[in-house]
PDB file of C-alpha atoms in Angstrom:
ATOM      1  CA  MET X  21     -47.316-126.146 125.923  1.00  0.00           C
ATOM      2  CA  ARG X  22     -46.141-128.018 129.008  1.00  0.00           C
ATOM      3  CA  LEU X  23     -48.636-130.794 128.369  1.00  0.00           C
ATOM      4  CA  LEU X  24     -47.511-131.030 124.746  1.00  0.00           C
ATOM      5  CA  ALA X  25     -43.863-131.180 125.744  1.00  0.00           C
ATOM      6  CA  ARG X  26     -44.619-133.825 128.351  1.00  0.00           C
ATOM      7  CA  ALA X  27     -46.551-135.923 125.828  1.00  0.00           C
ATOM      8  CA  LYS X  28     -43.676-135.639 123.361  1.00  0.00           C
ATOM      9  CA  ARG X  29     -41.160-136.786 125.986  1.00  0.00           C
ATOM     10  CA  SER X  30     -43.423-139.695 126.882  1.00  0.00           C
ATOM     11  CA  THR X  31     -43.688-140.764 123.245  1.00  0.00           C
ATOM     12  CA  LEU X  32     -39.912-140.568 122.777  1.00  0.00           C
ATOM     13  CA  ARG X  33     -39.423-142.673 125.910  1.00  0.00           C
ATOM     14  CA  ASP X  34     -41.939-145.255 124.746  1.00  0.00           C
ATOM     15  CA  ARG X  35     -40.320-145.474 121.318  1.00  0.00           C
ATOM     16  CA  ALA X  36     -36.956-146.139 122.934  1.00  0.00           C
ATOM     17  CA  VAL X  37     -38.519-148.864 125.097  1.00  0.00           C
ATOM     18  CA  TRP X  38     -40.185-150.457 122.057  1.00  0.00           C
ATOM     19  CA  GLN X  39     -36.969-150.378 120.040  1.00  0.00           C
ATOM     20  CA  ALA X  40     -34.965-151.927 122.864  1.00  0.00           C
ATOM     21  CA  ALA X  41     -37.637-154.579 123.399  1.00  0.00           C
ATOM     22  CA  SER X  42     -37.711-155.419 119.696  1.00  0.00           C
ATOM     23  CA  LEU X  43     -33.958-155.969 119.694  1.00  0.00           C
ATOM     24  CA  LEU X  44     -34.002-158.062 122.869  1.00  0.00           C
ATOM     25  CA  LEU X  45     -36.782-160.286 121.495  1.00  0.00           C
ATOM     26  CA  ALA X  46     -34.913-161.021 118.263  1.00  0.00           C
ATOM     27  CA  TYR X  47     -33.471-164.455 117.624  1.00  0.00           C
ATOM     28  CA  PRO X  48     -29.837-164.589 118.856  1.00  0.00           C
ATOM     29  CA  ASP X  49     -28.076-164.815 115.502  1.00  0.00           C
ATOM     30  CA  GLU X  50     -24.697-163.464 114.404  1.00  0.00           C
ATOM     31  CA  GLN X  51     -25.875-159.875 115.067  1.00  0.00           C
ATOM     32  CA  HIS X  52     -26.888-160.731 118.636  1.00  0.00           C
ATOM     33  CA  ALA X  53     -23.973-159.002 120.378  1.00  0.00           C
ATOM     34  CA  GLU X  54     -24.361-155.898 118.222  1.00  0.00           C
ATOM     35  CA  ARG X  55     -28.065-155.685 119.073  1.00  0.00           C
ATOM     36  CA  LEU X  56     -27.307-155.985 122.786  1.00  0.00           C
ATOM     37  CA  ASP X  57     -24.815-153.114 122.498  1.00  0.00           C
ATOM     38  CA  THR X  58     -27.517-151.010 120.824  1.00  0.00           C
ATOM     39  CA  VAL X  59     -29.918-151.812 123.662  1.00  0.00           C
ATOM     40  CA  ALA X  60     -27.286-150.749 126.193  1.00  0.00           C
ATOM     41  CA  SER X  61     -26.904-147.437 124.359  1.00  0.00           C
ATOM     42  CA  LEU X  62     -30.660-146.879 124.373  1.00  0.00           C
ATOM     43  CA  LEU X  63     -30.853-147.593 128.092  1.00  0.00           C
ATOM     44  CA  GLU X  64     -28.400-144.781 128.762  1.00  0.00           C
ATOM     45  CA  HIS X  65     -31.252-142.428 127.852  1.00  0.00           C
ATOM     46  CA  LEU X  66     -33.963-144.217 129.824  1.00  0.00           C
ATOM     47  CA  ASP X  67     -34.843-144.412 133.481  1.00  0.00           C
ATOM     48  CA  GLY X  68     -37.685-145.679 135.621  1.00  0.00           C
ATOM     49  CA  LYS X  69     -39.348-149.087 135.699  1.00  0.00           C
ATOM     50  CA  PRO X  70     -39.175-149.925 131.959  1.00  0.00           C
ATOM     51  CA  ALA X  71     -35.429-149.282 131.897  1.00  0.00           C
ATOM     52  CA  GLU X  72     -34.894-151.439 134.979  1.00  0.00           C
ATOM     53  CA  LEU X  73     -36.897-154.276 133.441  1.00  0.00           C
ATOM     54  CA  LEU X  74     -35.057-154.109 130.125  1.00  0.00           C
ATOM     55  CA  ARG X  75     -31.701-154.160 131.920  1.00  0.00           C
ATOM     56  CA  ARG X  76     -32.656-157.449 133.561  1.00  0.00           C
ATOM     57  CA  THR X  77     -33.166-159.127 130.203  1.00  0.00           C
ATOM     58  CA  LEU X  78     -30.048-157.491 128.796  1.00  0.00           C
ATOM     59  CA  SER X  79     -27.918-158.752 131.680  1.00  0.00           C
ATOM     60  CA  ALA X  80     -29.270-162.288 131.340  1.00  0.00           C
ATOM     61  CA  LEU X  81     -28.653-162.395 127.596  1.00  0.00           C
ATOM     62  CA  ARG X  82     -25.140-161.011 127.929  1.00  0.00           C
ATOM     63  CA  ALA X  83     -24.339-163.653 130.536  1.00  0.00           C
ATOM     64  CA  ALA X  84     -25.388-166.533 128.251  1.00  0.00           C
ATOM     65  CA  ASP X  85     -23.104-167.970 125.596  1.00  0.00           C
ATOM     66  CA  PRO X  86     -24.430-167.671 122.013  1.00  0.00           C
ATOM     67  CA  ILE X  87     -25.357-171.337 121.580  1.00  0.00           C
ATOM     68  CA  THR X  88     -27.219-171.465 124.874  1.00  0.00           C
ATOM     69  CA  ALA X  89     -29.004-168.194 124.096  1.00  0.00           C
ATOM     70  CA  ALA X  90     -30.180-169.507 120.718  1.00  0.00           C
ATOM     71  CA  THR X  91     -31.332-172.836 122.140  1.00  0.00           C
ATOM     72  CA  ASP X  92     -33.175-171.161 124.998  1.00  0.00           C
ATOM     73  CA  TYR X  93     -34.878-168.781 122.580  1.00  0.00           C
ATOM     74  CA  VAL X  94     -36.256-171.573 120.417  1.00  0.00           C
ATOM     75  CA  ASP X  95     -37.335-173.548 123.484  1.00  0.00           C
ATOM     76  CA  THR X  96     -39.000-170.498 125.027  1.00  0.00           C
ATOM     77  CA  PHE X  97     -40.999-169.080 122.117  1.00  0.00           C
ATOM     78  CA  ASP X  98     -42.723-172.299 121.193  1.00  0.00           C
ATOM     79  CA  MET X  99     -46.446-172.412 120.412  1.00  0.00           C
ATOM     80  CA  ARG X 100     -46.700-175.703 122.273  1.00  0.00           C
ATOM     81  CA  ARG X 101     -45.548-173.877 125.399  1.00  0.00           C
ATOM     82  CA  ARG X 102     -48.059-171.086 124.742  1.00  0.00           C
ATOM     83  CA  ALA X 103     -45.276-168.520 124.583  1.00  0.00           C
ATOM     84  CA  THR X 104     -45.262-167.608 120.896  1.00  0.00           C
ATOM     85  CA  LEU X 105     -44.447-164.074 119.753  1.00  0.00           C
ATOM     86  CA  TYR X 106     -47.193-164.189 117.099  1.00  0.00           C
ATOM     87  CA  LEU X 107     -49.899-162.090 118.730  1.00  0.00           C
ATOM     88  CA  THR X 108     -52.900-163.274 116.721  1.00  0.00           C
ATOM     89  CA  TYR X 109     -52.190-166.889 117.648  1.00  0.00           C
ATOM     90  CA  TRP X 110     -53.568-166.226 121.124  1.00  0.00           C
ATOM     91  CA  THR X 111     -56.931-164.906 119.978  1.00  0.00           C
ATOM     92  CA  ALA X 112     -57.385-166.672 116.621  1.00  0.00           C
ATOM     93  CA  GLY X 113     -55.206-169.758 116.935  1.00  0.00           C
ATOM     94  CA  ASP X 114     -54.903-171.934 113.839  1.00  0.00           C
ATOM     95  CA  THR X 115     -58.212-170.796 112.386  1.00  0.00           C
ATOM     96  CA  ARG X 116     -59.348-168.946 109.286  1.00  0.00           C
ATOM     97  CA  ASN X 117     -60.044-165.922 111.488  1.00  0.00           C
ATOM     98  CA  ARG X 118     -56.322-165.461 111.993  1.00  0.00           C
ATOM     99  CA  GLY X 119     -55.861-164.310 108.422  1.00  0.00           C
ATOM    100  CA  MET X 120     -58.263-161.423 108.996  1.00  0.00           C
ATOM    101  CA  ALA X 121     -56.608-160.615 112.312  1.00  0.00           C
ATOM    102  CA  MET X 122     -53.200-160.374 110.631  1.00  0.00           C
ATOM    103  CA  LEU X 123     -54.661-158.191 107.900  1.00  0.00           C
ATOM    104  CA  ALA X 124     -55.218-155.455 110.505  1.00  0.00           C
ATOM    105  CA  PHE X 125     -51.457-155.319 111.069  1.00  0.00           C
ATOM    106  CA  SER X 126     -50.622-155.255 107.353  1.00  0.00           C
ATOM    107  CA  THR X 127     -53.173-152.509 106.767  1.00  0.00           C
ATOM    108  CA  ALA X 128     -51.679-150.375 109.546  1.00  0.00           C
ATOM    109  CA  TYR X 129     -48.204-150.767 108.055  1.00  0.00           C
ATOM    110  CA  ARG X 130     -49.333-149.765 104.578  1.00  0.00           C
ATOM    111  CA  ARG X 131     -51.258-146.755 105.843  1.00  0.00           C
ATOM    112  CA  ALA X 132     -48.031-145.598 107.488  1.00  0.00           C
ATOM    113  CA  GLY X 133     -46.238-145.866 104.159  1.00  0.00           C
ATOM    114  CA  VAL X 134     -44.325-149.123 104.615  1.00  0.00           C
ATOM    115  CA  GLU X 135     -44.851-152.643 103.324  1.00  0.00           C
ATOM    116  CA  PRO X 136     -45.458-155.549 105.722  1.00  0.00           C
ATOM    117  CA  PRO X 137     -42.450-157.841 106.180  1.00  0.00           C
ATOM    118  CA  ARG X 138     -42.187-160.438 103.420  1.00  0.00           C
ATOM    119  CA  LYS X 139     -40.469-163.122 105.455  1.00  0.00           C
ATOM    120  CA  GLU X 140     -42.254-162.703 108.754  1.00  0.00           C
ATOM    121  CA  GLY X 141     -45.823-162.544 110.035  1.00  0.00           C
ATOM    122  CA  PRO X 142     -47.085-158.955 110.439  1.00  0.00           C
ATOM    123  CA  ASP X 143     -48.279-159.848 113.946  1.00  0.00           C
ATOM    124  CA  TYR X 144     -44.797-160.940 115.095  1.00  0.00           C
ATOM    125  CA  LEU X 145     -44.210-158.882 118.235  1.00  0.00           C
ATOM    126  CA  PRO X 146     -40.623-157.751 117.453  1.00  0.00           C
ATOM    127  CA  VAL X 147     -41.884-156.488 114.069  1.00  0.00           C
ATOM    128  CA  VAL X 148     -44.795-154.625 115.679  1.00  0.00           C
ATOM    129  CA  LEU X 149     -42.465-153.060 118.236  1.00  0.00           C
ATOM    130  CA  GLU X 150     -39.968-151.951 115.593  1.00  0.00           C
ATOM    131  CA  PHE X 151     -42.797-150.429 113.549  1.00  0.00           C
ATOM    132  CA  ALA X 152     -44.029-148.510 116.609  1.00  0.00           C
ATOM    133  CA  ALA X 153     -40.510-147.374 117.450  1.00  0.00           C
ATOM    134  CA  THR X 154     -39.249-146.333 114.042  1.00  0.00           C
ATOM    135  CA  VAL X 155     -42.184-145.750 111.682  1.00  0.00           C
ATOM    136  CA  ASP X 156     -45.430-144.605 113.333  1.00  0.00           C
ATOM    137  CA  ALA X 157     -45.618-144.400 117.114  1.00  0.00           C
ATOM    138  CA  GLU X 158     -49.356-143.779 117.329  1.00  0.00           C
ATOM    139  CA  ALA X 159     -50.345-146.480 114.840  1.00  0.00           C
ATOM    140  CA  GLY X 160     -47.961-148.851 116.566  1.00  0.00           C
ATOM    141  CA  ARG X 161     -49.371-147.994 119.971  1.00  0.00           C
ATOM    142  CA  ARG X 162     -52.881-148.707 118.699  1.00  0.00           C
ATOM    143  CA  LEU X 163     -51.785-152.141 117.529  1.00  0.00           C
ATOM    144  CA  LEU X 164     -50.160-152.880 120.878  1.00  0.00           C
ATOM    145  CA  VAL X 165     -53.189-151.669 122.842  1.00  0.00           C
ATOM    146  CA  ALA X 166     -55.558-153.667 120.635  1.00  0.00           C
ATOM    147  CA  ASN X 167     -53.440-156.745 121.330  1.00  0.00           C
ATOM    148  CA  ARG X 168     -52.855-156.101 125.009  1.00  0.00           C
ATOM    149  CA  MET X 169     -54.546-159.373 125.938  1.00  0.00           C
ATOM    150  CA  PRO X 170     -52.101-161.548 123.938  1.00  0.00           C
ATOM    151  CA  ILE X 171     -49.219-159.539 125.390  1.00  0.00           C
ATOM    152  CA  ASP X 172     -50.460-160.243 128.922  1.00  0.00           C
ATOM    153  CA  VAL X 173     -50.930-163.949 128.133  1.00  0.00           C
ATOM    154  CA  LEU X 174     -47.375-164.062 126.800  1.00  0.00           C
ATOM    155  CA  ALA X 175     -46.122-162.349 129.949  1.00  0.00           C
ATOM    156  CA  THR X 176     -47.890-164.936 132.099  1.00  0.00           C
ATOM    157  CA  ALA X 177     -46.419-167.835 130.122  1.00  0.00           C
ATOM    158  CA  LEU X 178     -42.898-166.411 130.297  1.00  0.00           C
ATOM    159  CA  ALA X 179     -43.183-165.701 134.013  1.00  0.00           C
ATOM    160  CA  ALA X 180     -44.330-169.282 134.646  1.00  0.00           C
ATOM    161  CA  ALA X 181     -41.269-170.518 132.746  1.00  0.00           C
ATOM    162  CA  GLY X 182     -38.924-168.240 134.685  1.00  0.00           C
ATOM    163  CA  SER X 183     -37.717-166.695 131.431  1.00  0.00           C
ATOM    164  CA  PRO X 184     -35.579-163.528 131.429  1.00  0.00           C
ATOM    165  CA  TYR X 185     -37.704-162.336 128.493  1.00  0.00           C
ATOM    166  CA  THR X 186     -40.509-161.812 131.017  1.00  0.00           C
ATOM    167  CA  HIS X 187     -38.962-158.488 131.977  1.00  0.00           C
ATOM    168  CA  THR X 188     -38.937-157.229 128.390  1.00  0.00           C
ATOM    169  CA  ILE X 189     -42.639-157.978 127.936  1.00  0.00           C
ATOM    170  CA  ALA X 190     -43.333-156.263 131.256  1.00  0.00           C
ATOM    171  CA  ALA X 191     -41.440-153.186 130.039  1.00  0.00           C
ATOM    172  CA  VAL X 192     -43.629-153.071 126.912  1.00  0.00           C
ATOM    173  CA  ALA X 193     -46.760-153.437 129.045  1.00  0.00           C
ATOM    174  CA  ALA X 194     -45.590-150.511 131.184  1.00  0.00           C
ATOM    175  CA  THR X 195     -45.882-148.222 128.131  1.00  0.00           C
ATOM    176  CA  LEU X 196     -49.551-149.146 127.632  1.00  0.00           C
ATOM    177  CA  PRO X 197     -52.735-148.192 129.508  1.00  0.00           C
ATOM    178  CA  ALA X 198     -53.610-150.206 132.591  1.00  0.00           C
ATOM    179  CA  VAL X 199     -55.665-153.323 131.943  1.00  0.00           C
ATOM    180  CA  THR X 200     -59.279-153.632 133.013  1.00  0.00           C
ATOM    181  CA  ASP X 201     -60.654-156.406 135.219  1.00  0.00           C
ATOM    182  CA  GLN X 202     -62.402-157.828 132.168  1.00  0.00           C
ATOM    183  CA  GLN X 203     -59.120-157.988 130.240  1.00  0.00           C
ATOM    184  CA  VAL X 204     -57.404-159.704 133.164  1.00  0.00           C
ATOM    185  CA  GLN X 205     -60.157-162.319 133.315  1.00  0.00           C
ATOM    186  CA  ARG X 206     -60.055-162.918 129.554  1.00  0.00           C
ATOM    187  CA  ALA X 207     -56.276-163.332 129.672  1.00  0.00           C
ATOM    188  CA  ARG X 208     -56.649-165.924 132.442  1.00  0.00           C
ATOM    189  CA  GLU X 209     -59.190-167.810 130.358  1.00  0.00           C
ATOM    190  CA  LEU X 210     -56.825-167.880 127.374  1.00  0.00           C
ATOM    191  CA  VAL X 211     -53.980-169.146 129.546  1.00  0.00           C
ATOM    192  CA  GLU X 212     -56.179-171.966 130.833  1.00  0.00           C
ATOM    193  CA  ALA X 213     -57.954-172.927 127.607  1.00  0.00           C
ATOM    194  CA  GLY X 214     -55.357-172.055 124.994  1.00  0.00           C
ATOM    195  CA  PRO X 215     -56.077-170.520 121.570  1.00  0.00           C
ATOM    196  CA  PRO X 216     -58.901-171.603 119.236  1.00  0.00           C
ATOM    197  CA  THR X 217     -58.078-174.504 116.946  1.00  0.00           C
ATOM    198  CA  GLU X 218     -58.929-175.258 113.344  1.00  0.00           C
ATOM    199  CA  SER X 219     -56.767-176.935 110.736  1.00  0.00           C
ATOM    200  CA  VAL X 220     -57.806-175.162 107.532  1.00  0.00           C
ATOM    201  CA  GLY X 221     -57.525-171.722 106.000  1.00  0.00           C
ATOM    202  CA  LEU X 222     -53.979-170.751 106.977  1.00  0.00           C
ATOM    203  CA  HIS X 223     -50.695-170.578 105.130  1.00  0.00           C
ATOM    204  CA  PRO X 224     -47.627-170.821 107.386  1.00  0.00           C
ATOM    205  CA  PHE X 225     -45.161-167.958 107.695  1.00  0.00           C
ATOM    206  CA  SER X 226     -41.426-168.584 107.596  1.00  0.00           C
ATOM    207  CA  LEU X 227     -39.495-167.541 110.669  1.00  0.00           C
ATOM    208  CA  THR X 228     -36.655-165.531 109.231  1.00  0.00           C
ATOM    209  CA  VAL X 229     -36.607-161.963 110.598  1.00  0.00           C
ATOM    210  CA  PRO X 230     -34.329-162.471 112.326  1.00  0.00           C
ATOM    211  CA  PRO X 231     -34.030-166.154 111.358  1.00  0.00           C
ATOM    212  CA  ARG X 232     -35.252-168.483 114.039  1.00  0.00           C
ATOM    213  CA  GLU X 233     -33.478-171.796 113.657  1.00  0.00           C
ATOM    214  CA  GLY X 234     -35.270-174.970 114.527  1.00  0.00           C
ATOM    215  CA  GLY X 235     -38.715-173.306 114.276  1.00  0.00           C
TER     216      GLY X 235
END
């Protein structure tokens, strides 16, 4: 019973971390301040390393004026800078394989009883985090674990850019199992070489949840 209770508390903590991270990684639109207030409320119930990391991003975003926050967001999460929030981009790039990779996300959503987002890619990290936080924690965790390598590559890119979003990605990583040496090496290779490239077989997704201007 103690183990069950401990596991339940851990899952509740992780869901709160994922929800806060999803809100912090959203495009700073007109609901930006409201989302930050929600994150602050969530952090009142969290402690430890993930909470500390999330507070760093929260403080940085609250200190920035709305226009600067929006501009920085677009500049930061740019595929050309290898810091995109679309997880399958890291492992499939602009290839036909990416469609199959995204299908795994859509399938997980439907099995949990919800439809994939219509105006956003199913592999968009804020969407995956919200799904894990509010719909199906275990299915969401499996998606995050399966895409741990892209998450680590994203963390590396953000850290190199000195972005405050680095701390949010680190908080998400703290809810997942430790990486293996092989995963670390593969992530390094992706950082150095970039994603696979191919110009056919993909249909672009619109960036609208929340809307990302200038994308």
